[in-house]
Short mmCIF file of C-alpha atoms and ligand atoms in Angstrom, two decimals:
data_model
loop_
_atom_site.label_atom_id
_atom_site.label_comp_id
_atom_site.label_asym_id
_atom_site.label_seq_id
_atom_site.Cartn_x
_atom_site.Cartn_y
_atom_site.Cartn_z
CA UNK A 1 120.52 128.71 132.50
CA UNK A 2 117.96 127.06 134.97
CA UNK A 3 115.97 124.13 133.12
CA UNK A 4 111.93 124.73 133.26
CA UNK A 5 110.07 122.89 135.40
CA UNK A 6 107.70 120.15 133.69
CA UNK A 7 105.45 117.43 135.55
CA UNK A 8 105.36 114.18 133.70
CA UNK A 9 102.11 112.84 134.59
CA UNK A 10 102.61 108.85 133.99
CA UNK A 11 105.32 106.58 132.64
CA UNK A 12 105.90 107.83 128.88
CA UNK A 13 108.82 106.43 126.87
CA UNK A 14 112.17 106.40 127.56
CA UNK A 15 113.29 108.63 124.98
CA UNK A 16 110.02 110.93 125.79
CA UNK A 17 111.54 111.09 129.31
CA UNK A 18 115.70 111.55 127.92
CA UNK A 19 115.07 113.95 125.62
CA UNK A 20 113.09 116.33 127.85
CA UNK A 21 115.24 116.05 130.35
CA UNK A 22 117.77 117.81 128.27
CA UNK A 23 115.65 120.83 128.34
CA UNK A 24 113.30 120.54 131.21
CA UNK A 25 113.81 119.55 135.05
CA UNK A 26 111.74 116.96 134.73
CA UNK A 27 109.67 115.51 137.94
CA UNK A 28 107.93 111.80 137.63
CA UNK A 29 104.88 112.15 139.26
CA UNK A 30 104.20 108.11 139.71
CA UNK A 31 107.84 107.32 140.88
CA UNK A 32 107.09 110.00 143.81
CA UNK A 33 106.51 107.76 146.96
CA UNK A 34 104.21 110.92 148.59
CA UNK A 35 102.58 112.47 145.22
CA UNK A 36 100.54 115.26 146.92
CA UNK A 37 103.80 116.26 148.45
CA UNK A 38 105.66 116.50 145.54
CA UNK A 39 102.27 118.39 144.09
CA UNK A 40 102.44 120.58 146.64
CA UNK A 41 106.05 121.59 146.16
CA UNK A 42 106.03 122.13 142.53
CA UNK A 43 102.67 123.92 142.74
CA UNK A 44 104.17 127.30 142.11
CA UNK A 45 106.71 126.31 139.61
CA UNK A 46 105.61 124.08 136.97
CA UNK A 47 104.82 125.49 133.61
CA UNK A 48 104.71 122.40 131.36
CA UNK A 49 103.01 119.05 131.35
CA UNK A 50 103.82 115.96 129.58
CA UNK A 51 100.64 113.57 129.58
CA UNK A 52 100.03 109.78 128.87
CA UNK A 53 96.26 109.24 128.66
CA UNK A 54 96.70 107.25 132.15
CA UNK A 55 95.74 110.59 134.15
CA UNK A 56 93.22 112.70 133.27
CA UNK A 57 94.51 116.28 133.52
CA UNK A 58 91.55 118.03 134.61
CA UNK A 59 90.93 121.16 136.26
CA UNK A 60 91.21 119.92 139.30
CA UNK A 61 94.90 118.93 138.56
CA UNK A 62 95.94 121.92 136.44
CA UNK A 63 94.46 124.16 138.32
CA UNK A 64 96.90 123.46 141.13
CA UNK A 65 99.74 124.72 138.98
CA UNK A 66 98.95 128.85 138.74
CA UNK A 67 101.99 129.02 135.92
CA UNK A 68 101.22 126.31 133.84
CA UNK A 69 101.11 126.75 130.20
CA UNK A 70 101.47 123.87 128.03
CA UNK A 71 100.29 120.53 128.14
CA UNK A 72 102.07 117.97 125.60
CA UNK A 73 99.91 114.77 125.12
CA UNK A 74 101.03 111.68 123.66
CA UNK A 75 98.21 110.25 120.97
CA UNK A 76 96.32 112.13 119.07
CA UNK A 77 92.84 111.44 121.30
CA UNK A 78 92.89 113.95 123.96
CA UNK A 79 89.45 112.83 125.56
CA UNK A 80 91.95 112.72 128.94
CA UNK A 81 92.78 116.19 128.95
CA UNK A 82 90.51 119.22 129.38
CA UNK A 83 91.32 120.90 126.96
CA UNK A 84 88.01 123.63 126.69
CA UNK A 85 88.98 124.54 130.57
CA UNK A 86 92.38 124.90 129.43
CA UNK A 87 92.34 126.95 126.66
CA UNK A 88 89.76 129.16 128.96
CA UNK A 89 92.79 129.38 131.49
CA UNK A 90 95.93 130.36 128.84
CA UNK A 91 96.95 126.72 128.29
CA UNK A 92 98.08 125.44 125.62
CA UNK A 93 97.09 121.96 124.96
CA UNK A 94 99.32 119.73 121.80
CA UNK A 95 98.16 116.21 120.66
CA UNK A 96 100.21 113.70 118.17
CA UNK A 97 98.10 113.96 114.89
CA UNK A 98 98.81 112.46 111.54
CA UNK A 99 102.18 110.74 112.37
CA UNK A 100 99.82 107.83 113.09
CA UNK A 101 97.35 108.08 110.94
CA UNK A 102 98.08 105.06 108.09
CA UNK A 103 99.61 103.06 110.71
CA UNK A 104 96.06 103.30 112.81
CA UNK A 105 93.97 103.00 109.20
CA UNK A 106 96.42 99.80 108.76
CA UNK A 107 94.94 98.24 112.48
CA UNK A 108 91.24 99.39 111.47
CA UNK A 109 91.24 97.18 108.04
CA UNK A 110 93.10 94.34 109.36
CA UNK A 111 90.24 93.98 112.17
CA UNK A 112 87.79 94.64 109.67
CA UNK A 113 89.38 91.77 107.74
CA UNK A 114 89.71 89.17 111.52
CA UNK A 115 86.52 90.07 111.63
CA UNK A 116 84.82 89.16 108.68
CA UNK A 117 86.91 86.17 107.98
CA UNK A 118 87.37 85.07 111.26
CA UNK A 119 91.35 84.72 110.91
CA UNK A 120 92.00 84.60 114.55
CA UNK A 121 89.61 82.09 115.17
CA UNK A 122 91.21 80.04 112.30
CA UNK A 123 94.62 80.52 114.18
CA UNK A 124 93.19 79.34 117.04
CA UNK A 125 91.32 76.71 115.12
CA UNK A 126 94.27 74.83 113.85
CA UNK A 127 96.71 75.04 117.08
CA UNK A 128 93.93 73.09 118.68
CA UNK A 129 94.37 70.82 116.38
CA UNK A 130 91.06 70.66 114.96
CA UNK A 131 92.29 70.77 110.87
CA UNK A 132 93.16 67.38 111.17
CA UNK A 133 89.55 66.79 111.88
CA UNK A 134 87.89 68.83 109.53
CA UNK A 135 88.33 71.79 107.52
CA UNK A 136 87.50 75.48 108.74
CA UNK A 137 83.64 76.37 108.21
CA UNK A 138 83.48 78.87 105.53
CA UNK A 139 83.19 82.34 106.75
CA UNK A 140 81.54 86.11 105.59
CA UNK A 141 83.01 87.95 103.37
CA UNK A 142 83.83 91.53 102.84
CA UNK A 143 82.07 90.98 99.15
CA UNK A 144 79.16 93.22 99.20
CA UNK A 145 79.92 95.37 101.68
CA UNK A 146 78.96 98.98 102.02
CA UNK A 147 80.93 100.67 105.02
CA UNK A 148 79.69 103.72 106.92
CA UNK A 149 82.33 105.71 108.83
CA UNK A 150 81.69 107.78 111.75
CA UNK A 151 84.69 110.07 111.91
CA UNK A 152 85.62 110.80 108.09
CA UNK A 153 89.16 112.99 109.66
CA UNK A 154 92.53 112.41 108.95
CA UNK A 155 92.23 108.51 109.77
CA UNK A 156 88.90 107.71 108.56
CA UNK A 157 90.34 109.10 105.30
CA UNK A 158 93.41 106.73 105.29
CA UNK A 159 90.83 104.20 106.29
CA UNK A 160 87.75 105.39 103.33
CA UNK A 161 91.55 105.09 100.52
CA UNK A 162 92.20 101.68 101.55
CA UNK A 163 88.44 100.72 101.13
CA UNK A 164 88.06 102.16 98.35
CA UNK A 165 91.24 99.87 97.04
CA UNK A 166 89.75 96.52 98.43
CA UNK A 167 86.66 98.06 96.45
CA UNK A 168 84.25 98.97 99.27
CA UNK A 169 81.67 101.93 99.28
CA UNK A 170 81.83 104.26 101.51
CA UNK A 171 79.52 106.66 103.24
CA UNK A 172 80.36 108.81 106.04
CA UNK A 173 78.75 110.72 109.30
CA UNK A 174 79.85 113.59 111.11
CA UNK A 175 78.46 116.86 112.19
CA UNK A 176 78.94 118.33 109.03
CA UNK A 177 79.34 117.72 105.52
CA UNK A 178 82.80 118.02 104.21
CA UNK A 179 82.47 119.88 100.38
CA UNK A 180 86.12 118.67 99.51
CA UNK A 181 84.57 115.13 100.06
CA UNK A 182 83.18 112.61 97.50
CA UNK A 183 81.61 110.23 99.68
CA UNK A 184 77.92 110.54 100.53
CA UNK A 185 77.41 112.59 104.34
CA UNK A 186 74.09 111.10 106.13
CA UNK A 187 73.51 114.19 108.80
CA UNK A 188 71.73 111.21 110.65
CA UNK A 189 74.05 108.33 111.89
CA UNK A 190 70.73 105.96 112.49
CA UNK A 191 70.05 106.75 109.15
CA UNK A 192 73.61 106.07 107.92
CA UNK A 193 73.54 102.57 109.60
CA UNK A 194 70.05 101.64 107.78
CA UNK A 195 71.97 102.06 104.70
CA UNK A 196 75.61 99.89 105.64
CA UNK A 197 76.53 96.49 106.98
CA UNK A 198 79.77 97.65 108.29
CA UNK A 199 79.83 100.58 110.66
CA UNK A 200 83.72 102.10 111.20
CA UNK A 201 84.44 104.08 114.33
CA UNK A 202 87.02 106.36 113.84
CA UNK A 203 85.72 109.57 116.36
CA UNK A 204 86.82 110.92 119.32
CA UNK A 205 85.95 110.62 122.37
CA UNK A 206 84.34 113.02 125.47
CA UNK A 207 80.94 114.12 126.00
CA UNK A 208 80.65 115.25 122.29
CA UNK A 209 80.13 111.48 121.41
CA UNK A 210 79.40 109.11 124.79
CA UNK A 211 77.27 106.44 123.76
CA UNK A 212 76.00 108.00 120.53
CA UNK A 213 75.85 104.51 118.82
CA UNK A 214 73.60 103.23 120.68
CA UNK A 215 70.33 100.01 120.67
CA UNK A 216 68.81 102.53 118.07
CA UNK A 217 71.60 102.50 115.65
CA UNK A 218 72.84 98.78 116.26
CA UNK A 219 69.18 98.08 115.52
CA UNK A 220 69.15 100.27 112.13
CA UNK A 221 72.80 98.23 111.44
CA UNK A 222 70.57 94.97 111.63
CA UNK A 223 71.32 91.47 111.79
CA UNK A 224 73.83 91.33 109.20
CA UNK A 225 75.45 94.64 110.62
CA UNK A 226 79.16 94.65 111.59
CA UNK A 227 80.67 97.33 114.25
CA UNK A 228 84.07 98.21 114.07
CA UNK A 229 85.80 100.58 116.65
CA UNK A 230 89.36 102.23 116.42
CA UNK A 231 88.11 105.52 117.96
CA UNK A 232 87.17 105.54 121.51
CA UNK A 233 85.65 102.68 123.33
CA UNK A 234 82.83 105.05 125.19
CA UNK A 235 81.63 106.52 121.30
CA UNK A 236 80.03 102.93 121.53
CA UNK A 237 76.83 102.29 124.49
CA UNK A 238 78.59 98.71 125.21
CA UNK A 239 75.95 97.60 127.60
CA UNK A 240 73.73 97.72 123.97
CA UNK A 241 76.68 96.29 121.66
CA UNK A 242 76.74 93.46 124.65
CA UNK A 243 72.98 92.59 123.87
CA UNK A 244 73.20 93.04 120.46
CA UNK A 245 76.08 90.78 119.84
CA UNK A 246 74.11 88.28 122.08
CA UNK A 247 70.99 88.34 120.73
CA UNK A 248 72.27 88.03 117.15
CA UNK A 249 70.78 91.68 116.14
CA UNK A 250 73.75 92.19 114.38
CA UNK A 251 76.13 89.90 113.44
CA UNK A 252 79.92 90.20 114.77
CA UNK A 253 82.19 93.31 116.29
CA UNK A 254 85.99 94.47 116.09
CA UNK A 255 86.74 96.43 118.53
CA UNK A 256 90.33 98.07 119.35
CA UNK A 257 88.93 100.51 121.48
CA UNK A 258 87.00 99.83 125.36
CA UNK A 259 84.75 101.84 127.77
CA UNK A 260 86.61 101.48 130.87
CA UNK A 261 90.40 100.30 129.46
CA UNK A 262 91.52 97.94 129.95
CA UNK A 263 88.81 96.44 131.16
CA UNK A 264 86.83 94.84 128.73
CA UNK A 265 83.47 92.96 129.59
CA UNK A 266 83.46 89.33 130.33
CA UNK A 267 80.52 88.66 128.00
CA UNK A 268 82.81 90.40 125.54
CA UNK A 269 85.81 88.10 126.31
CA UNK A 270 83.43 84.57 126.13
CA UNK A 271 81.98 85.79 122.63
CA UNK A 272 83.90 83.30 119.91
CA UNK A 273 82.31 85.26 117.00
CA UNK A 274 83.74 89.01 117.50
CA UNK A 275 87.40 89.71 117.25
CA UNK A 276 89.10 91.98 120.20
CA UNK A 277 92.21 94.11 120.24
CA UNK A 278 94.19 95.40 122.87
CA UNK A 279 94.20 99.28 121.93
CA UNK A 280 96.94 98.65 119.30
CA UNK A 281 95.85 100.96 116.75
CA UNK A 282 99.39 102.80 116.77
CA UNK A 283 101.13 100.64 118.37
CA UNK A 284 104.23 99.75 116.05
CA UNK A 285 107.81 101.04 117.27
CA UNK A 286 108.21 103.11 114.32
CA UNK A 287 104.89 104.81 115.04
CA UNK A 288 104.85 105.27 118.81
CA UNK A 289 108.40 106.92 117.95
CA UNK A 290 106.85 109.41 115.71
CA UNK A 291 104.44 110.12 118.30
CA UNK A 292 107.05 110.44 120.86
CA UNK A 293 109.24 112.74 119.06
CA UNK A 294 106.07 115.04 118.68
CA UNK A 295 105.12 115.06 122.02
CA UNK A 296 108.68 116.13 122.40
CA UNK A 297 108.98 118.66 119.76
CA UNK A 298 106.12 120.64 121.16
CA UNK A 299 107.26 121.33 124.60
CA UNK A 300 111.15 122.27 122.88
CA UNK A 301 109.30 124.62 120.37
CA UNK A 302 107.17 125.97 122.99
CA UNK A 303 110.25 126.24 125.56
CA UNK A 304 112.35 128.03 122.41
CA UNK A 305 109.70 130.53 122.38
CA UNK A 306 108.59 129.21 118.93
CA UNK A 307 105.36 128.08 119.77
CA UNK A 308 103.63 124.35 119.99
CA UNK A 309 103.71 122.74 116.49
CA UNK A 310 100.17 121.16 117.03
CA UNK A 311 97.92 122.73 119.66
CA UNK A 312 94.27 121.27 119.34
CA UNK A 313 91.45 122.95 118.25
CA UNK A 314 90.27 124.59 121.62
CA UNK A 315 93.80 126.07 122.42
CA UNK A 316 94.78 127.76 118.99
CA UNK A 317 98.48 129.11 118.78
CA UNK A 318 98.83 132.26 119.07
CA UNK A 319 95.91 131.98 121.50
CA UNK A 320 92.42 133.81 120.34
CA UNK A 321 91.60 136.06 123.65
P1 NAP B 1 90.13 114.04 113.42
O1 NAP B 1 90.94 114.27 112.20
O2 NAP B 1 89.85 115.16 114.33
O3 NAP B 1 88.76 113.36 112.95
C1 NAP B 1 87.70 113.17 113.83
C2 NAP B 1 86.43 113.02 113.03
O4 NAP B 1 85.36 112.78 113.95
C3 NAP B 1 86.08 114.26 112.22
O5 NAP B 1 85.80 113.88 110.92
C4 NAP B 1 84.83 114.82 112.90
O6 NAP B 1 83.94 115.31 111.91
C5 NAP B 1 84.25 113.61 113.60
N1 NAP B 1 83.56 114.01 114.83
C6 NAP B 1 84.04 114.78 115.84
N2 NAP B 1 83.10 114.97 116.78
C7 NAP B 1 81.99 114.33 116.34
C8 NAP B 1 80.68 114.18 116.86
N3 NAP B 1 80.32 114.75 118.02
N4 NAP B 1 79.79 113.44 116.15
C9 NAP B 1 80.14 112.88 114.98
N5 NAP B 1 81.38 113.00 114.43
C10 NAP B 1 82.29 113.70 115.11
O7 NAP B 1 90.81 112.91 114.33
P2 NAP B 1 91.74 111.70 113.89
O8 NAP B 1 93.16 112.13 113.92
O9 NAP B 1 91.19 111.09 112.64
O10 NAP B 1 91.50 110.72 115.15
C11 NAP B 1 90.21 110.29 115.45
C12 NAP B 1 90.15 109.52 116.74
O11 NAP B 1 90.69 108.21 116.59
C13 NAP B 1 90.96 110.09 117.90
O12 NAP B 1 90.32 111.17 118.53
C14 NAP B 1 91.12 108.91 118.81
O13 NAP B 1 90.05 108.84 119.72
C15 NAP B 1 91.04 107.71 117.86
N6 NAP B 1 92.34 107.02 117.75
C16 NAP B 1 92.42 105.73 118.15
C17 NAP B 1 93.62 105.06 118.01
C18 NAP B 1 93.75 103.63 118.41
O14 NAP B 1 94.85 103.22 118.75
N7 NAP B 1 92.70 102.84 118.34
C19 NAP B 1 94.74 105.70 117.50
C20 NAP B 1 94.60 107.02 117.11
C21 NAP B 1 93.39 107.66 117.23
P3 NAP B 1 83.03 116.63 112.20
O15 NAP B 1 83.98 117.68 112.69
O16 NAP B 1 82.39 116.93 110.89
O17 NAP B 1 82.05 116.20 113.21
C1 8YV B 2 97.46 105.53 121.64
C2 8YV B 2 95.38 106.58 120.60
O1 8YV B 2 97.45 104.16 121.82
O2 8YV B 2 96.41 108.41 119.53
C3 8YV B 2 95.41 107.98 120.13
O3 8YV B 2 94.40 108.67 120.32
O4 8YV B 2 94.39 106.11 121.06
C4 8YV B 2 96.58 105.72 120.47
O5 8YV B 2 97.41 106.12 119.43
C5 8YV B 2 97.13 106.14 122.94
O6 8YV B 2 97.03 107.51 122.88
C6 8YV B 2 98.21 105.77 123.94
O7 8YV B 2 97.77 105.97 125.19
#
């Protein structure tokens, strides 16, 4: 039986790339030394992608392949992939959800917790030496805090159970109010921030969301405000989080997540009072596994005829039209 033809857009894991080869004939788009040649060629036979966030799949791209029909991406953010233009054009788009969701809500309260307490610093603090000085100024604490999460899905709900165990309010935004949901909705995020000190990113990215907290809601955080931000770095208007940090309107940052990745500003990088991750919200082995196995479940459900185990919203299985 002749093996499907799948593009693998970027560098994915190497049991990603093993396992599909079993059941695909699988063509590495960045190890091809001419890659509009090799676009070219497989124009008329590729029918499945397998995407890293590290290439947008656009129309422009999947639009070049007339028979394509599924595109398996790895994470659960799929702010790469178009997925609207996709579903519009009979493809199926799958993301990674849930497998990562208390391993990401893990990342998001430790940072809240660097952040607060300043336990990097401290690190760094005492490799330099310094303890043998002095002792470590005293810090703020997450005593009397009242967090605000923008995002309340599947992570900001393993993220809302852990606060609620460290004994934290919450409050949430989104565009709508959720009835299954205890926690009190604000329809207005500027709003929502009046009423926090800690405000938790947890939303996706895309259009939907670019730059929606912005000088108006760091301002309504105030100066004893804390951002925190495991969704997407462009949810955040970082020019504004820059000046805000700076000029002491709020007090300190976490962020995991960066407009232009991984890139992060240099103002950013010289700030000693904000803590900064590396995009590491999922990123244990026994996580990224999960994630890969997904991604590769999908395209061998899909391939069995089956259907994708976790299309996104915008390409529901068995498609709508
Ligand atoms: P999810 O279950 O779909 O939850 C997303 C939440 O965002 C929903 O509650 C949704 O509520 C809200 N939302 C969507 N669009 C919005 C908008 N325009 N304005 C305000 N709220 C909006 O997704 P998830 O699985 O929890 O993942 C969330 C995001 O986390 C991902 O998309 C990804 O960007 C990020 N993430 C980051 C890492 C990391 O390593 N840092 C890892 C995994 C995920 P409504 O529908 O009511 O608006
Ligand atoms: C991954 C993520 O680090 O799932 C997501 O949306 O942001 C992370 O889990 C990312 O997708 C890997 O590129």
């Amino acid at each position: 039986m002749t093996k499907p033809d799948l593009l693998m857009t970027g560098p994915m894991m190497q049991t990603i790339q093993d396992q599909l080869a079993q059941r695909f004939t699988l063509h590495k788009l960045w190890e091809a030394a001419d890659k509009e040649a090799l676009l070219r060629q497989l124009a008329p036979s590729v029918v499945a992608f397998a995407s890293g966030s590290h290439v947008s799949c656009d129309p422009a791209l999947m639009g070049r392949f007339p028979g394509l029909k599924i595109v398996s991406s790895f994470g659960v953010g799929y702010d790469h992939v178009d997925a609207a233009w996709a579903g519009q054009n009979g493809i199926v788009v799958t993301n990674t959800p849930d497998v990562l969701n208390e391993e990401v809500a893990d990342t998001a309260l430790g940072l809240l917790l660097c952040t607060m307490r300043q336990f990097p610093q401290t690190d760094r603090y005492l490799r330099a030496g310094k303890w043998l000085e002095k002792p470590y100024p005293l810090t703020g604490t997450l005593r009397d805090r009242k967090v605000g999460i923008l995002g309340l899905g599947r992570i900001g709900k393993a993220i809302a159970r852990r606060l609620e165990a460290f004994g934290l309010p919450v409050v949430y935004h989104g565009r709508s109010a959720q009835p299954d949901v205890a926690y009190r909705y604000y329809p207005s995020l500027v709003e929502m921030a009046r009423d926090v000190n800690v405000l938790m990113i947890v939303a996706p990215g895309g259009a939907a969301t670019s730059k929606i907290v912005n000088r108006e809601v760091l301002e309504a955080l105030g100066p004893d405000g804390v951002v925190i931000n495991v969704g997407r770095g462009t949810v955040i208007d970082e020019a504004a989080l820059v000046e805000a940090l700076r000029k002491k309107t709020i007090l300190s940052a976490g962020l995991d997540v960066f407009e232009d990745e991984p890139r992060v500003p240099a103002e950013l990088i010289a700030m000693d009072h904000i803590v900064l991750f590396p995009h590491v919200g999922s990123a244990s082995v026994h996580t990224r596994n999960a994630m890969a196995q997904l991604v590769v479940d999908n395209l061998v459900s899909w391939a069995d005829g089956k259907g994708p185990l976790t299309p996104v919203s915008e390409t529901p299985w068995p498609p709508t039209m």
